mmCIF file of N, CA and C in Angstrom:
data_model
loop_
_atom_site.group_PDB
_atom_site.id
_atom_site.type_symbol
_atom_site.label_atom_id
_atom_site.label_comp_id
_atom_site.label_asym_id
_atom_site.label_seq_id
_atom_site.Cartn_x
_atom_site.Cartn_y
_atom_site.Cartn_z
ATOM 1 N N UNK A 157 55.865 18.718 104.395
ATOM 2 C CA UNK A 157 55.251 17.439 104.119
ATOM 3 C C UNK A 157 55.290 17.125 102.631
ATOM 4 N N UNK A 158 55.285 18.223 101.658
ATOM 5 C CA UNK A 158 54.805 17.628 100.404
ATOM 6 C C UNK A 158 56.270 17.296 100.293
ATOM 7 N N UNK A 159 57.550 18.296 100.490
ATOM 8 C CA UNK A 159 58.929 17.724 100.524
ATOM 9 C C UNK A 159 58.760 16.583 100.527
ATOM 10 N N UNK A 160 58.920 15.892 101.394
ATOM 11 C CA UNK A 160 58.765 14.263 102.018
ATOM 12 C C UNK A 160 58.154 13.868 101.466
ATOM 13 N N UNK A 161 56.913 14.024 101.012
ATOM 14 C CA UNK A 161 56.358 12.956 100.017
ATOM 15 C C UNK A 161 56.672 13.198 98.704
ATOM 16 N N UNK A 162 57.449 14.184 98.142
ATOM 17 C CA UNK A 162 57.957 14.098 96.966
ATOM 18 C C UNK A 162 59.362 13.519 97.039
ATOM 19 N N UNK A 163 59.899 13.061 98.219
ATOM 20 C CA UNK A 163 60.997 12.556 98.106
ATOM 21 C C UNK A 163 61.053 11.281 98.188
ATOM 22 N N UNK A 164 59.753 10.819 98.572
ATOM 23 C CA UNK A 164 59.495 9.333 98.817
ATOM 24 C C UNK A 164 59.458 8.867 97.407
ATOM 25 N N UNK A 165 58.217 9.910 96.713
ATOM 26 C CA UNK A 165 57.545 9.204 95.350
ATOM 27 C C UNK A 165 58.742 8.948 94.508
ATOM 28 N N UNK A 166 60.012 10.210 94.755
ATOM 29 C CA UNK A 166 60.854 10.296 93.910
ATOM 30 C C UNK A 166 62.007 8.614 94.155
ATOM 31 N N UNK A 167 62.276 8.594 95.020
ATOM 32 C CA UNK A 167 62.980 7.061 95.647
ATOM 33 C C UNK A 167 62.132 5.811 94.739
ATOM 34 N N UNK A 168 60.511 6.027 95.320
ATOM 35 C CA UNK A 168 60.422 4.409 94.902
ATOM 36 C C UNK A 168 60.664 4.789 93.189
ATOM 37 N N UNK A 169 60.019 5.949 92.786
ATOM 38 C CA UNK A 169 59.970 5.529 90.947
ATOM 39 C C UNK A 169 61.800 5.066 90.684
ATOM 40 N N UNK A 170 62.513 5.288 91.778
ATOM 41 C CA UNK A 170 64.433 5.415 91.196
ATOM 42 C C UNK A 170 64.132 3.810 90.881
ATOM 43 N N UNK A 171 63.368 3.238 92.044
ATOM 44 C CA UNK A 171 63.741 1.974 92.684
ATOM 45 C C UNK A 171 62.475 1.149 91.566
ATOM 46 N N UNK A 172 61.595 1.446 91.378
ATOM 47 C CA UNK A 172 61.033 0.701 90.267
ATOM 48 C C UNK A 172 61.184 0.347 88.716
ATOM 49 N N UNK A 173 62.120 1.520 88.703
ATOM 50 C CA UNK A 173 62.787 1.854 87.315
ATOM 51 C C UNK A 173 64.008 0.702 87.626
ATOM 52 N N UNK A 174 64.756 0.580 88.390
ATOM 53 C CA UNK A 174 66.091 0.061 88.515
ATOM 54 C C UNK A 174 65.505 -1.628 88.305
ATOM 55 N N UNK A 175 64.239 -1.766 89.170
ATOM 56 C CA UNK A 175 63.740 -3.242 89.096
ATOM 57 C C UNK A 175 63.589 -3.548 87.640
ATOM 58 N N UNK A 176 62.720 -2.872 86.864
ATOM 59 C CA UNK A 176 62.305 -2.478 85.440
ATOM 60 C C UNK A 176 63.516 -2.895 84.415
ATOM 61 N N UNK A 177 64.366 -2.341 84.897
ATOM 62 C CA UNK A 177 65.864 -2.387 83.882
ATOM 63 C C UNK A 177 66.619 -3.528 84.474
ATOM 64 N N UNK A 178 66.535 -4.040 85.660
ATOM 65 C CA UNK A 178 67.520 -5.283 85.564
ATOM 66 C C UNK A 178 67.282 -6.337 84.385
ATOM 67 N N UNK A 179 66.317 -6.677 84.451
ATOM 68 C CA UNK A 179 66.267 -7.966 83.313
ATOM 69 C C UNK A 179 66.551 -7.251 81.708
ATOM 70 N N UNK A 180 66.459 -6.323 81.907
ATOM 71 C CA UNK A 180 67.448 -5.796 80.273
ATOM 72 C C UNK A 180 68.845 -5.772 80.498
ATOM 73 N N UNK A 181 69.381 -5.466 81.540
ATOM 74 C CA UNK A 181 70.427 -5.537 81.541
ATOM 75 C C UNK A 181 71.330 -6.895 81.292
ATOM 76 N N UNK A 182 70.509 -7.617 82.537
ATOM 77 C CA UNK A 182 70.880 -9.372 82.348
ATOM 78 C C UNK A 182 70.927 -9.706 80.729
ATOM 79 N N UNK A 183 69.792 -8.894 80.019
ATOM 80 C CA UNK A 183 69.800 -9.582 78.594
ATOM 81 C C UNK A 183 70.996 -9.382 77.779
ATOM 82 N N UNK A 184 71.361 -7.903 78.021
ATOM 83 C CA UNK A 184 72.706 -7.294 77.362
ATOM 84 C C UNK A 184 73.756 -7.695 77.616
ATOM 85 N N UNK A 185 73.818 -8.726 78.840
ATOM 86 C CA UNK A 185 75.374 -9.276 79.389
ATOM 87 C C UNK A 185 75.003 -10.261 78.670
ATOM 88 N N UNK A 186 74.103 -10.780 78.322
ATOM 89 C CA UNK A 186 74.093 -12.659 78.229
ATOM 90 C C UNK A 186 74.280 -12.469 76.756
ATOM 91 N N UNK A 187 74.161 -11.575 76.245
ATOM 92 C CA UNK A 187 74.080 -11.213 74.378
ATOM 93 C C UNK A 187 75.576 -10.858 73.870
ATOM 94 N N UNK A 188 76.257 -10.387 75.020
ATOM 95 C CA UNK A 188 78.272 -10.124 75.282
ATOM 96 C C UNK A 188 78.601 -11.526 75.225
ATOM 97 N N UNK A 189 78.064 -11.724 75.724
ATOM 98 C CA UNK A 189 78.570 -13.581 76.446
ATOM 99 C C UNK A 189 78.690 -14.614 74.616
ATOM 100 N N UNK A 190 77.248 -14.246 74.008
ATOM 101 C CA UNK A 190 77.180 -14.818 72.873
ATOM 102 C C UNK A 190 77.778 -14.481 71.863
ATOM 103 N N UNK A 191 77.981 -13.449 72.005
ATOM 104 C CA UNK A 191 79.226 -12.566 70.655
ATOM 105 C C UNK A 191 80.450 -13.330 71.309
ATOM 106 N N UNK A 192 80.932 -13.012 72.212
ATOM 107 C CA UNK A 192 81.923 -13.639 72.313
ATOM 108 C C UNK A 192 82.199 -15.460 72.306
ATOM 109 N N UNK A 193 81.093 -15.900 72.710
ATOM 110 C CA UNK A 193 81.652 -17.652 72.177
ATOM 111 C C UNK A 193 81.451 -17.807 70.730
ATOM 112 N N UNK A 194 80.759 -16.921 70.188
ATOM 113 C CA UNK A 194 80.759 -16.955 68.632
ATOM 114 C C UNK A 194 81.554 -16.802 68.356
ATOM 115 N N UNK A 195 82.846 -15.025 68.879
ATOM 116 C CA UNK A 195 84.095 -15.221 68.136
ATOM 117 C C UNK A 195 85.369 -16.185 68.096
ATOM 118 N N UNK A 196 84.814 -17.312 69.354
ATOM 119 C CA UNK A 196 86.107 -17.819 69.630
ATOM 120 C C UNK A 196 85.717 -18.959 68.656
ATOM 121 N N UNK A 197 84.700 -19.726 68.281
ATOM 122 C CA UNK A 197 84.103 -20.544 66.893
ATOM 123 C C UNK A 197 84.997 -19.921 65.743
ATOM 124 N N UNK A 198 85.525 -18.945 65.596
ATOM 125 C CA UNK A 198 85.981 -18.176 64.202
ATOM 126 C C UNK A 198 87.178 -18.853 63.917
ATOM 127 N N UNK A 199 88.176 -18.818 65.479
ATOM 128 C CA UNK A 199 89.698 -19.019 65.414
ATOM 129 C C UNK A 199 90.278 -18.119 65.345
ATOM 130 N N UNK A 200 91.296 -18.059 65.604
ATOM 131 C CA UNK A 200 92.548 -16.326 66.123
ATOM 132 C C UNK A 200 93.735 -16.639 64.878
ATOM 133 N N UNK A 201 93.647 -15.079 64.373
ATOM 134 C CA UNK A 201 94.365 -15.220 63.148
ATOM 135 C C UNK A 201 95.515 -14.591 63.902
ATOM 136 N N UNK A 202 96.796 -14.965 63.388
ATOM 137 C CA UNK A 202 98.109 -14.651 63.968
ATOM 138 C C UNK A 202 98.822 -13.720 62.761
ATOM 139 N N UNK A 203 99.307 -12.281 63.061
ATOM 140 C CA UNK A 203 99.728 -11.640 62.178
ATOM 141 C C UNK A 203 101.190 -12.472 62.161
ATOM 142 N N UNK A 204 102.046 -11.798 61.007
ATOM 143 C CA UNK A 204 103.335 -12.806 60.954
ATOM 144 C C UNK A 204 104.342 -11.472 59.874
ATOM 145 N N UNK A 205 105.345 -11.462 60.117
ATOM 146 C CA UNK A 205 106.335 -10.751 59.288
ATOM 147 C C UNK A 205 106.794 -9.461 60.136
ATOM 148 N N UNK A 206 107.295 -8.630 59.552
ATOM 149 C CA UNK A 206 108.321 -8.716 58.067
ATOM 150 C C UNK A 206 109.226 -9.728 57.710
ATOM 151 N N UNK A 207 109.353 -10.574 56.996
ATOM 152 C CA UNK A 207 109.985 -11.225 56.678
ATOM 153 C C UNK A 207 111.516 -11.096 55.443
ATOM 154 N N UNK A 208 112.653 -11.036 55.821
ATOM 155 C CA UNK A 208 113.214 -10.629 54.841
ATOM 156 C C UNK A 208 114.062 -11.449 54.037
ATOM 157 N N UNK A 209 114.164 -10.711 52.744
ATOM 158 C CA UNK A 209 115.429 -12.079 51.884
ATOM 159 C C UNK A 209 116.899 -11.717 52.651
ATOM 160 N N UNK A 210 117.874 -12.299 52.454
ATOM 161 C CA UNK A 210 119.223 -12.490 53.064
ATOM 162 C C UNK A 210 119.932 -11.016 52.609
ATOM 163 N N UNK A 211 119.763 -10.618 51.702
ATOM 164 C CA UNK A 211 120.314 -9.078 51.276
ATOM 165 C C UNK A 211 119.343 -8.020 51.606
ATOM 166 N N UNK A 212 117.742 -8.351 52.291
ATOM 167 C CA UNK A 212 116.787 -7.547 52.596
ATOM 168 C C UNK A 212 116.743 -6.451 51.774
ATOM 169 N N UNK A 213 116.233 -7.149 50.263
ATOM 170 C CA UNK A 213 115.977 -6.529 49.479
ATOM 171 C C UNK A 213 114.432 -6.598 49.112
ATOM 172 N N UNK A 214 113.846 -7.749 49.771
ATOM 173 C CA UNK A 214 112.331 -7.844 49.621
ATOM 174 C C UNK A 214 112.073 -8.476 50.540
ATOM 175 N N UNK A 215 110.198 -8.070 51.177
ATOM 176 C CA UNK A 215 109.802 -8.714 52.145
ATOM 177 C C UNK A 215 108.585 -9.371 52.358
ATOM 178 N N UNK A 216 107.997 -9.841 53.004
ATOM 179 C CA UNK A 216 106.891 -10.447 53.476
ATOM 180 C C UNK A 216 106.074 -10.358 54.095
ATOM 181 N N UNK A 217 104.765 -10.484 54.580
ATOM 182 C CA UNK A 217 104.268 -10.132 55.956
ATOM 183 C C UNK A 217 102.646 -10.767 55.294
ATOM 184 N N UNK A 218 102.192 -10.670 56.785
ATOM 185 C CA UNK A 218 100.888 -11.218 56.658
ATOM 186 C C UNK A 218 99.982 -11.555 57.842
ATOM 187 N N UNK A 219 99.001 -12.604 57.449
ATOM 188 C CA UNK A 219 98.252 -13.249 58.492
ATOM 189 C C UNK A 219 97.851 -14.737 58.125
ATOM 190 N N UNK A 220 97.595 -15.212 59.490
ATOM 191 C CA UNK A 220 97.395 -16.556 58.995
ATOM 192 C C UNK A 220 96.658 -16.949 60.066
ATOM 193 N N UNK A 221 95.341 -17.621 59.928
ATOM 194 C CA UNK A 221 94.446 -18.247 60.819
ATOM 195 C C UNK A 221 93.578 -19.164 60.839
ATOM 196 N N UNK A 222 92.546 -20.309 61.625
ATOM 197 C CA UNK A 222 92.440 -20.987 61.043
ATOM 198 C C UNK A 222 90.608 -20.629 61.077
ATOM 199 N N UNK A 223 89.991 -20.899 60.362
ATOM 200 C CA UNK A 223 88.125 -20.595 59.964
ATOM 201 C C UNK A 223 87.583 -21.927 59.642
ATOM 202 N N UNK A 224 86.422 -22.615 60.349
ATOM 203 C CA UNK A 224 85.695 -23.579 59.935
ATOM 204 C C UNK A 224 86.354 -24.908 59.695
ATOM 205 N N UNK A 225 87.843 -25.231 60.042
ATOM 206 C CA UNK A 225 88.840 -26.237 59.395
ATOM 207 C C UNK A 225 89.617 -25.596 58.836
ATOM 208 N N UNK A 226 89.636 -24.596 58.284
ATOM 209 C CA UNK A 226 90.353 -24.049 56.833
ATOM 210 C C UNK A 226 91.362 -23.718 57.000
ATOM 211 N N UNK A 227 92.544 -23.923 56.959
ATOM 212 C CA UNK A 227 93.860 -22.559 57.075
ATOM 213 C C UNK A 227 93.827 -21.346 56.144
ATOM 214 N N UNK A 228 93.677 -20.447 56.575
ATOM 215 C CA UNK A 228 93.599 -19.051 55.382
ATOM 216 C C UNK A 228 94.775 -18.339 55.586
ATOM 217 N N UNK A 229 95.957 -17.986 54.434
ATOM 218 C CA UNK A 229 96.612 -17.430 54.762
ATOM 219 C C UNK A 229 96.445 -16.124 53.481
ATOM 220 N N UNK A 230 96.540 -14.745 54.334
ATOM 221 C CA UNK A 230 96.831 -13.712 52.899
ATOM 222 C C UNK A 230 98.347 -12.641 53.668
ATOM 223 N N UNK A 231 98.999 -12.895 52.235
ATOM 224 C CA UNK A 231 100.175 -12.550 52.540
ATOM 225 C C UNK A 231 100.852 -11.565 51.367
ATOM 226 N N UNK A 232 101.360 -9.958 52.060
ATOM 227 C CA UNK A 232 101.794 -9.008 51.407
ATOM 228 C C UNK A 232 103.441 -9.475 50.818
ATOM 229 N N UNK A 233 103.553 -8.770 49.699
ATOM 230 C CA UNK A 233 105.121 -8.808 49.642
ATOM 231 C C UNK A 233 105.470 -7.886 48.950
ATOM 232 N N UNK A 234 106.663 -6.854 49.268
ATOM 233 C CA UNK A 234 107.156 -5.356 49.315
ATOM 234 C C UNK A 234 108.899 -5.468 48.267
ATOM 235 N N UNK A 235 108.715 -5.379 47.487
ATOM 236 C CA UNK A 235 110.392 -5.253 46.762
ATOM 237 C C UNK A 235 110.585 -4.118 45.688
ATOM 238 N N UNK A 236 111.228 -3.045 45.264
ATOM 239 C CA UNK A 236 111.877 -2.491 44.269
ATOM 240 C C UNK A 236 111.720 -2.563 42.998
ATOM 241 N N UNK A 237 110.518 -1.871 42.691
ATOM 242 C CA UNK A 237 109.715 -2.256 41.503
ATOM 243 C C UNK A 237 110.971 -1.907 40.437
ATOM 244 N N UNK A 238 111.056 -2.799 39.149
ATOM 245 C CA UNK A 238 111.963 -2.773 38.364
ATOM 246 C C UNK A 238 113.190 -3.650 38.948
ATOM 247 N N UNK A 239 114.108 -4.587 38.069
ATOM 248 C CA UNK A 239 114.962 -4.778 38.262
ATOM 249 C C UNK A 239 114.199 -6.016 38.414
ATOM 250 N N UNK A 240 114.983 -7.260 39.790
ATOM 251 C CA UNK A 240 115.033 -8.493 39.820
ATOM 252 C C UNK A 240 113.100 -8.526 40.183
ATOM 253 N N UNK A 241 113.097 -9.987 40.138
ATOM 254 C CA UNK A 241 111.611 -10.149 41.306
ATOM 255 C C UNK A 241 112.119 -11.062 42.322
ATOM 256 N N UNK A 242 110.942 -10.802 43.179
ATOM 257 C CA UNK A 242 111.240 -11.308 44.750
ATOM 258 C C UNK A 242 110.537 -12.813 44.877
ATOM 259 N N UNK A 243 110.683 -13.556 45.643
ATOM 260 C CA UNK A 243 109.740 -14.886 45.792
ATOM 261 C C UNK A 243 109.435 -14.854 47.045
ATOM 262 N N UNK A 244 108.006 -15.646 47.160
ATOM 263 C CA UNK A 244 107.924 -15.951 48.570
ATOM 264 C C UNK A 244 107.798 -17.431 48.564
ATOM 265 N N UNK A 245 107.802 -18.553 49.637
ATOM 266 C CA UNK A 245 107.774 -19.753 49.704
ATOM 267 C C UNK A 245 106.876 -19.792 50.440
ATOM 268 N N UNK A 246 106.040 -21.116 50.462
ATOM 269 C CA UNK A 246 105.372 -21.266 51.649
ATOM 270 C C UNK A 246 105.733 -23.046 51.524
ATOM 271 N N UNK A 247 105.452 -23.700 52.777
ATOM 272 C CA UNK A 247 106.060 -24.613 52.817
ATOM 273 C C UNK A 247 105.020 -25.229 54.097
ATOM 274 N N UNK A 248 103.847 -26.579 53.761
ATOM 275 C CA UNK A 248 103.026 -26.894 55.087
ATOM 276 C C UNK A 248 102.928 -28.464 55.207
ATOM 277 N N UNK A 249 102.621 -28.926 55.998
ATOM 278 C CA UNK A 249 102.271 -30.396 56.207
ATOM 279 C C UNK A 249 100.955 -30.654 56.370
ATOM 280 N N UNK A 250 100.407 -31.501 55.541
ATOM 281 C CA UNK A 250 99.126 -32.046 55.430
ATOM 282 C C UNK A 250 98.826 -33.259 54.846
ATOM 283 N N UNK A 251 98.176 -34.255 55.654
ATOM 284 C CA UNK A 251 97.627 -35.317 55.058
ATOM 285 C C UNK A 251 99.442 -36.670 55.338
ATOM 286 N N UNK A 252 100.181 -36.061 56.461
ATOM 287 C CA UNK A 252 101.048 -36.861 56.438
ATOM 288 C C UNK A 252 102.241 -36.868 55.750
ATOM 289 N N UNK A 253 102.358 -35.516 54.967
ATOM 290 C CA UNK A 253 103.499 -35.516 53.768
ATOM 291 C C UNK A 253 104.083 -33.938 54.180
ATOM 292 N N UNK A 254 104.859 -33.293 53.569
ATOM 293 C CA UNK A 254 105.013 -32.348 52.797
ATOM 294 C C UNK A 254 104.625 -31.436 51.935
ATOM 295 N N UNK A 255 104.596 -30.315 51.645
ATOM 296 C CA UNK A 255 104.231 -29.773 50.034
ATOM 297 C C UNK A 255 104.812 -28.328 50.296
ATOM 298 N N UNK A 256 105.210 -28.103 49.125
ATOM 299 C CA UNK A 256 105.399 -26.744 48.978
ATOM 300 C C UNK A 256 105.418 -25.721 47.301
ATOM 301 N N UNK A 257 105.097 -24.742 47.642
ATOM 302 C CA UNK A 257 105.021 -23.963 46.597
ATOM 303 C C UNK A 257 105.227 -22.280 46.632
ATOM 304 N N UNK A 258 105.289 -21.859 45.200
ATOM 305 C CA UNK A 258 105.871 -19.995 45.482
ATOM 306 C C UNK A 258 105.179 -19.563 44.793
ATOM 307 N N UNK A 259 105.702 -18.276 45.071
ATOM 308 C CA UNK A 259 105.168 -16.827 44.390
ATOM 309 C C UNK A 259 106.011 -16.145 44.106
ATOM 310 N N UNK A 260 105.941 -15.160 42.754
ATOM 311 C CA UNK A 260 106.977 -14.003 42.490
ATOM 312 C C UNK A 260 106.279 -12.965 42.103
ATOM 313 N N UNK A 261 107.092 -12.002 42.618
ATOM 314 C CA UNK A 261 106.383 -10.787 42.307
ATOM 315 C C UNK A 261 107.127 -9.536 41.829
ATOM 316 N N UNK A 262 106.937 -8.517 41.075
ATOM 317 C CA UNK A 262 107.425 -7.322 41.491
ATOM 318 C C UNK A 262 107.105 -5.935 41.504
ATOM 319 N N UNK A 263 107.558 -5.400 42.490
ATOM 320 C CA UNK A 263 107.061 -4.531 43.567
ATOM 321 C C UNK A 263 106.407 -4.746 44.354
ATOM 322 N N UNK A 264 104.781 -4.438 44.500
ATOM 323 C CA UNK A 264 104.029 -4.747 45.909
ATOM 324 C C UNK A 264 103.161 -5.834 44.987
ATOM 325 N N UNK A 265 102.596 -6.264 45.986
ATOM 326 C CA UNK A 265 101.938 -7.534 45.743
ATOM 327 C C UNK A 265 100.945 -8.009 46.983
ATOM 328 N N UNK A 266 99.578 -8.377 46.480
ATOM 329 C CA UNK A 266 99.048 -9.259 47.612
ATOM 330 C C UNK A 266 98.156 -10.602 47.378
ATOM 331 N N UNK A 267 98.224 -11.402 47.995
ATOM 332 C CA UNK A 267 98.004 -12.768 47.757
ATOM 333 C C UNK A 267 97.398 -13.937 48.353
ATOM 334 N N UNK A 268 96.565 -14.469 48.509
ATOM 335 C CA UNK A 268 96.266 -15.868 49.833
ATOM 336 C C UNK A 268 95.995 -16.797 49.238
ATOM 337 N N UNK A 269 95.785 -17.999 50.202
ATOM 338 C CA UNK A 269 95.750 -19.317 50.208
ATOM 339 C C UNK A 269 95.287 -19.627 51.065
ATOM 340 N N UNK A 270 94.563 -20.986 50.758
ATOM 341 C CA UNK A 270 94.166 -21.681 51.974
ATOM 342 C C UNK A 270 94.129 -22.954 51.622
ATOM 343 N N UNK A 271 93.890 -24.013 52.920
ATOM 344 C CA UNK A 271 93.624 -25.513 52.718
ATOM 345 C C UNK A 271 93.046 -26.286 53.373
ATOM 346 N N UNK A 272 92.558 -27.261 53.482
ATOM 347 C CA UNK A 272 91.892 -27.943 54.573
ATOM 348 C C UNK A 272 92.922 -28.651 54.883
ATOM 349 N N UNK A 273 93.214 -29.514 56.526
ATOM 350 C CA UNK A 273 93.394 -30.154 57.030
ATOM 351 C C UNK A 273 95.270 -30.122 57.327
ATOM 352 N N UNK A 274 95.208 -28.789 57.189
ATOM 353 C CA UNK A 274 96.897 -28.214 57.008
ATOM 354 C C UNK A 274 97.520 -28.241 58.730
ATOM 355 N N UNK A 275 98.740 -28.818 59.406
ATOM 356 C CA UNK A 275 98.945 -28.571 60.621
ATOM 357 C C UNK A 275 100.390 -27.733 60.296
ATOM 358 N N UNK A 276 100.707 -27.411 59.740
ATOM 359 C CA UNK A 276 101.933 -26.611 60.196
ATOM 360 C C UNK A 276 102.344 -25.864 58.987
ATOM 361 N N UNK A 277 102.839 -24.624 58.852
ATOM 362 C CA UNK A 277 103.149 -23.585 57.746
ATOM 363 C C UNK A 277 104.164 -22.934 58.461
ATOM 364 N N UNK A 278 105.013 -22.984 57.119
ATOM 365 C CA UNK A 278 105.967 -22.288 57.543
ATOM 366 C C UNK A 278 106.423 -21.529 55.738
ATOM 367 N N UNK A 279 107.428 -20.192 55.886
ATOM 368 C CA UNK A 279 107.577 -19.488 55.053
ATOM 369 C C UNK A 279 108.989 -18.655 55.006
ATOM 370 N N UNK A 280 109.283 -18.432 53.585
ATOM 371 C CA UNK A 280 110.653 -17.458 53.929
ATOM 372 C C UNK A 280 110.753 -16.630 52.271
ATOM 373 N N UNK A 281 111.544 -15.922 52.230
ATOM 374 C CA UNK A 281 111.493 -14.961 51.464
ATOM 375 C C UNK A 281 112.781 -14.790 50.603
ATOM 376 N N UNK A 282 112.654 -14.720 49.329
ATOM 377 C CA UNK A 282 114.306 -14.993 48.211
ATOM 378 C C UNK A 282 113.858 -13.683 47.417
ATOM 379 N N UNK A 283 115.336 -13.355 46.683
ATOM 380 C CA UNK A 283 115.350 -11.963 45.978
ATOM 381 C C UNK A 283 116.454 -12.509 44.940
ATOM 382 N N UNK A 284 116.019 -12.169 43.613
ATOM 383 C CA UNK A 284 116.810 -12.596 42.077
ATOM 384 C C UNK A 284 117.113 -13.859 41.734
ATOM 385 N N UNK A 285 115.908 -14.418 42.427
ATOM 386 C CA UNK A 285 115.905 -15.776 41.738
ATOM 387 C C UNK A 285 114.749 -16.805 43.060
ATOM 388 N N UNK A 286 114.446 -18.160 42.152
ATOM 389 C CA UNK A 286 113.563 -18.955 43.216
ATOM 390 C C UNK A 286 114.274 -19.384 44.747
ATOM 391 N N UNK A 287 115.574 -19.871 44.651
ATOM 392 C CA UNK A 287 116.312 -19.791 46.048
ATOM 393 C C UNK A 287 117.298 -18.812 45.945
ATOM 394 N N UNK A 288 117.390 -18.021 45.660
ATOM 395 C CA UNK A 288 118.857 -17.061 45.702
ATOM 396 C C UNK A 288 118.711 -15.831 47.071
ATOM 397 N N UNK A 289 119.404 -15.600 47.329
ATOM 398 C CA UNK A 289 119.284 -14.752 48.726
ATOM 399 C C UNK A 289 118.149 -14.662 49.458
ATOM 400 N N UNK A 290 117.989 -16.113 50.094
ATOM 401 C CA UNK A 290 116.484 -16.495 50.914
ATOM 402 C C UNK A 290 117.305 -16.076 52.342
ATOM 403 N N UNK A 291 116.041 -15.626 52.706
ATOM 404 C CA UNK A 291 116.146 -15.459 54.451
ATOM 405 C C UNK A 291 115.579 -16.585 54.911
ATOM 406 N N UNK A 292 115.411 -16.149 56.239
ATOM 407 C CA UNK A 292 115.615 -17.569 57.751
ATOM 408 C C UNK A 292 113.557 -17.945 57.183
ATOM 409 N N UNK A 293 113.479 -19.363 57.733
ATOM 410 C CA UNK A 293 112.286 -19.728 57.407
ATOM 411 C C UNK A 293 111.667 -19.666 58.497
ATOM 412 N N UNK A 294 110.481 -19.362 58.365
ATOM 413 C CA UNK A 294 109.346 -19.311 59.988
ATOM 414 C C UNK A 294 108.884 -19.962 59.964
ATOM 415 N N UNK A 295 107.836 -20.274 60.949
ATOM 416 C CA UNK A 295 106.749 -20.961 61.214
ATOM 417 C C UNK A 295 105.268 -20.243 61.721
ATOM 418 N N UNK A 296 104.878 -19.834 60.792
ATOM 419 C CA UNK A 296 103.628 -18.972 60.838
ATOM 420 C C UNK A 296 102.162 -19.782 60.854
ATOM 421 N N UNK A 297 101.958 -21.162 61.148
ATOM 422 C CA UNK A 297 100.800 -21.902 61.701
ATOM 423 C C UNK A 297 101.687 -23.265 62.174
#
């Protein structure tokens, strides 16, 4: 008998405990739920590269995503310290126009940018000079 009634007492406390913990649990899913529509508010950054010059003597790489409106881009670039420097281009449309501008570097290098109201970026990579042995251009936003 006491068996049995220790197996009873033991059941309901499983079963009062389990009642006890559902609504924490519910809380911990619904708190997943909020992290996650928060991260999708952030925007998804898109990695991008290697990118190379036409003699793939220097390269590129990076990320680019968009935060609050913003386009943020930060972007590595890898070339042969000593000797020529490498460029990178970036090249975006905003506000209805065009624009573009570079970077040179040599050896390693790291760098970003950003802008408001930017729809399209694109980029490519030159070695011993501002256009001289540029590789193929992307489209990295």
């Amino acid at each position: 008998m006491r068996k049995t009634l220790a197996a009873t007492l033991l059941a309901g406390s499983m079963a009062v405990s389990a009642i006890a913990l559902a609504p924490g649990a519910q809380a911990a899913a619904q708190t997943g739920t909020t992290v996650t529509a928060a991260s999708q508010t952030v925007g998804s950054v898109h990695n991008w590269g290697k990118f190379f010059s036409s003699d793939r003597k220097a390269y590129t790489f990076g990320e680019t995503g968009k935060r609050n409106g913003i386009v943020v881009t930060k972007w590595h670039g890898v070339d042969k310290v000593g000797g020529k420097r490498a460029w990178v281009w970036f090249e975006f449309y905003k506000n209805g126009s065009w624009h573009k501008f570079n970077r040179s570097w040599d050896g390693k290098v790291v760098g970003s940018w950003s802008g408001r109201g930017i729809k399209k970026v694109y980029t490519f990579t030159c070695w011993a000079g501002k256009l001289d042995n540029c590789g193929r251009k992307y489209r990295i936003y």
